[in-house]
XYZ file of C-alpha atoms in Angstrom:
204
model
C -13.728 -92.677 -38.893
C -12.063 -90.657 -41.283
C -10.124 -88.875 -38.990
C -8.990 -91.895 -36.921
C -8.158 -93.972 -40.056
C -6.037 -90.546 -41.258
C -4.480 -90.409 -37.957
C -3.047 -94.155 -38.643
C -1.967 -92.935 -41.891
C -4.335 -95.121 -43.925
C -5.956 -92.528 -45.785
C -4.985 -88.572 -46.495
C -6.462 -86.062 -47.709
C -6.345 -85.242 -51.535
C -4.352 -81.893 -52.595
C -7.564 -80.282 -52.744
C -8.606 -81.132 -49.378
C -11.876 -81.963 -50.860
C -11.659 -85.536 -50.938
C -9.623 -88.762 -48.987
C -7.115 -91.187 -50.851
C -5.058 -94.003 -49.600
C -2.694 -93.266 -47.307
C 1.150 -94.326 -46.624
C -0.195 -97.557 -44.651
C -1.533 -98.854 -48.044
C 0.838 -97.709 -50.508
C 3.468 -100.366 -50.040
C 5.965 -99.526 -52.230
C 6.262 -95.987 -50.531
C 6.268 -97.966 -47.365
C 8.870 -99.949 -48.147
C 10.891 -96.889 -49.711
C 10.437 -95.244 -46.327
C 11.249 -98.150 -43.837
C 14.628 -98.681 -46.058
C 14.984 -94.937 -45.500
C 14.694 -95.249 -42.004
C 16.863 -97.851 -41.419
C 19.784 -96.896 -43.513
C 19.594 -93.236 -41.877
C 19.740 -94.530 -38.614
C 23.563 -94.751 -37.896
C 24.362 -91.783 -39.999
C 21.844 -89.271 -37.994
C 23.306 -91.259 -34.688
C 26.338 -90.241 -35.139
C 25.595 -86.563 -36.241
C 23.485 -86.244 -32.834
C 26.399 -87.425 -30.942
C 28.829 -84.877 -33.016
C 26.083 -82.037 -32.262
C 24.464 -83.229 -29.123
C 21.379 -82.078 -30.707
C 18.450 -83.543 -31.530
C 18.159 -84.883 -35.266
C 15.295 -85.907 -36.828
C 14.057 -87.800 -40.139
C 11.057 -86.742 -41.619
C 8.875 -87.443 -45.063
C 5.844 -85.750 -46.503
C 3.115 -87.869 -45.897
C 0.228 -86.261 -48.238
C 0.039 -82.992 -46.973
C 1.638 -83.286 -43.404
C 5.674 -84.027 -42.264
C 5.817 -87.194 -40.297
C 8.657 -87.879 -38.083
C 9.912 -91.271 -38.999
C 13.037 -91.421 -36.863
C 14.429 -89.168 -34.052
C 17.732 -89.463 -32.497
C 17.034 -87.203 -28.974
C 19.934 -85.009 -27.549
C 21.261 -85.730 -24.409
C 20.667 -82.699 -22.653
C 17.661 -82.593 -20.360
C 16.533 -79.210 -22.064
C 16.270 -80.561 -25.710
C 13.541 -80.208 -28.508
C 12.086 -83.675 -29.531
C 9.302 -84.764 -31.400
C 8.136 -88.602 -31.372
C 8.155 -90.977 -34.096
C 5.302 -90.813 -35.871
C 4.372 -87.301 -34.757
C 3.033 -85.355 -37.846
C 3.791 -81.405 -38.074
C 2.302 -78.893 -40.427
C 4.575 -77.780 -43.419
C 4.876 -74.374 -42.885
C 6.076 -73.851 -39.474
C 8.623 -76.594 -39.543
C 11.907 -76.788 -41.145
C 11.592 -80.004 -42.306
C 8.047 -78.839 -43.882
C 10.020 -75.785 -46.031
C 12.882 -78.530 -47.204
C 10.576 -80.661 -48.918
C 8.101 -78.232 -50.186
C 10.976 -76.167 -51.597
C 11.095 -79.628 -53.894
C 7.242 -79.054 -54.936
C 6.191 -76.912 -57.580
C 4.314 -73.858 -56.305
C 0.461 -74.906 -57.334
C 1.517 -78.329 -55.176
C 2.486 -76.499 -52.193
C -0.373 -73.704 -52.272
C -2.737 -77.232 -52.545
C -1.256 -78.742 -49.555
C -1.297 -75.060 -47.723
C -5.144 -74.926 -48.307
C -5.866 -78.677 -46.547
C -5.008 -77.339 -42.836
C -4.459 -73.572 -43.272
C -1.627 -71.740 -41.971
C -2.236 -71.277 -38.154
C 0.117 -69.367 -36.148
C 1.942 -71.437 -33.996
C 4.183 -68.589 -32.654
C 4.005 -65.133 -33.449
C 6.907 -65.480 -35.726
C 5.191 -68.258 -37.796
C 4.662 -67.637 -41.624
C 0.646 -67.584 -42.159
C 0.312 -65.829 -45.486
C 1.042 -67.986 -48.593
C 2.517 -65.704 -50.888
C 5.609 -65.213 -48.036
C 5.686 -68.739 -47.483
C 6.935 -69.235 -51.071
C 9.109 -66.330 -50.891
C 10.736 -68.017 -47.859
C 10.699 -71.270 -50.117
C 12.921 -69.146 -52.755
C 15.290 -68.655 -50.076
C 15.361 -72.199 -48.993
C 16.408 -73.141 -52.607
C 18.807 -70.399 -52.676
C 20.954 -71.284 -49.562
C 20.161 -74.987 -50.011
C 18.538 -75.302 -46.351
C 15.487 -74.411 -44.514
C 15.416 -72.786 -40.831
C 12.721 -72.453 -38.401
C 13.305 -69.863 -36.338
C 10.927 -69.939 -33.398
C 7.992 -70.524 -35.646
C 6.909 -73.846 -34.609
C 8.002 -73.690 -30.590
C 8.848 -70.503 -28.692
C 12.820 -70.391 -27.681
C 13.580 -73.206 -30.353
C 15.349 -72.990 -33.688
C 15.560 -76.258 -36.349
C 17.509 -76.260 -39.545
C 16.546 -78.994 -42.173
C 17.936 -80.049 -45.880
C 16.192 -82.212 -48.356
C 17.736 -85.421 -48.905
C 18.426 -85.871 -52.760
C 17.710 -88.354 -55.328
C 14.689 -89.953 -53.957
C 11.314 -90.920 -55.138
C 9.486 -89.302 -52.369
C 10.167 -86.290 -50.058
C 12.250 -86.535 -47.290
C 14.548 -84.531 -45.112
C 16.746 -84.462 -41.874
C 17.068 -81.877 -39.535
C 18.732 -80.698 -36.231
C 16.689 -79.206 -33.418
C 17.517 -77.212 -30.400
C 16.973 -74.624 -27.996
C 17.812 -71.254 -29.372
C 20.860 -70.256 -27.166
C 22.420 -73.531 -28.057
C 22.436 -72.977 -31.831
C 22.957 -69.436 -32.372
C 22.367 -67.842 -35.871
C 26.341 -67.615 -36.767
C 26.234 -71.356 -35.934
C 23.512 -72.109 -38.826
C 25.634 -72.236 -42.004
C 28.266 -74.869 -40.148
C 25.201 -77.135 -38.632
C 23.354 -77.051 -41.952
C 26.579 -77.790 -44.124
C 26.908 -81.134 -41.220
C 23.224 -81.969 -42.427
C 24.003 -81.483 -45.949
C 26.466 -83.896 -45.526
C 24.523 -86.350 -43.899
C 22.016 -86.201 -46.212
C 23.900 -86.814 -49.231
C 26.035 -90.053 -47.329
C 22.145 -91.099 -46.760
C 21.561 -90.909 -50.736
C 24.811 -92.615 -51.539
C 23.972 -95.552 -49.276
C 20.794 -95.762 -51.021
C 21.993 -95.676 -54.003
C 24.938 -98.501 -53.647
């Protein structure tokens, strides 16, 4: 029963993984905030998708998982695209890294203990200390990168949305051959501008 309730966001695991607590579906304040964020972000991220012609995502941290609340899919037949409502692991996704980089290290360790750090690909970071070092790099450069860590031949960049009451981030996902490493800083800057625009609209 708890597994079914967790899948529908009525409960979530506590940070230590030993107990359950009310999930996003019951937290009216958080739910309204996520709904407003998604509504505000949609035109910004749709425009970004149209400029980049790659899939653009909005995600929030729901307990110990990343949940996609908005997905603007690439027009290409070959594309990377999650589904709205899909939940991902924090350690193998750029969205997860971007949001975890905003959290204290002890909170990140607690989150990692809940589901472990399974290897999604050969490139997945599976050691907590290596992951914390990765988060230091995210903080230093201002964006997170998933280089074939969640899906083979896929690359994803993410930046956190500033000034929110809950962790949220935006990302761009693409086959790695359409997003070469030299393009990463250029795309990241566009993501940062989009995140700042969303934050400004929310505070207006």
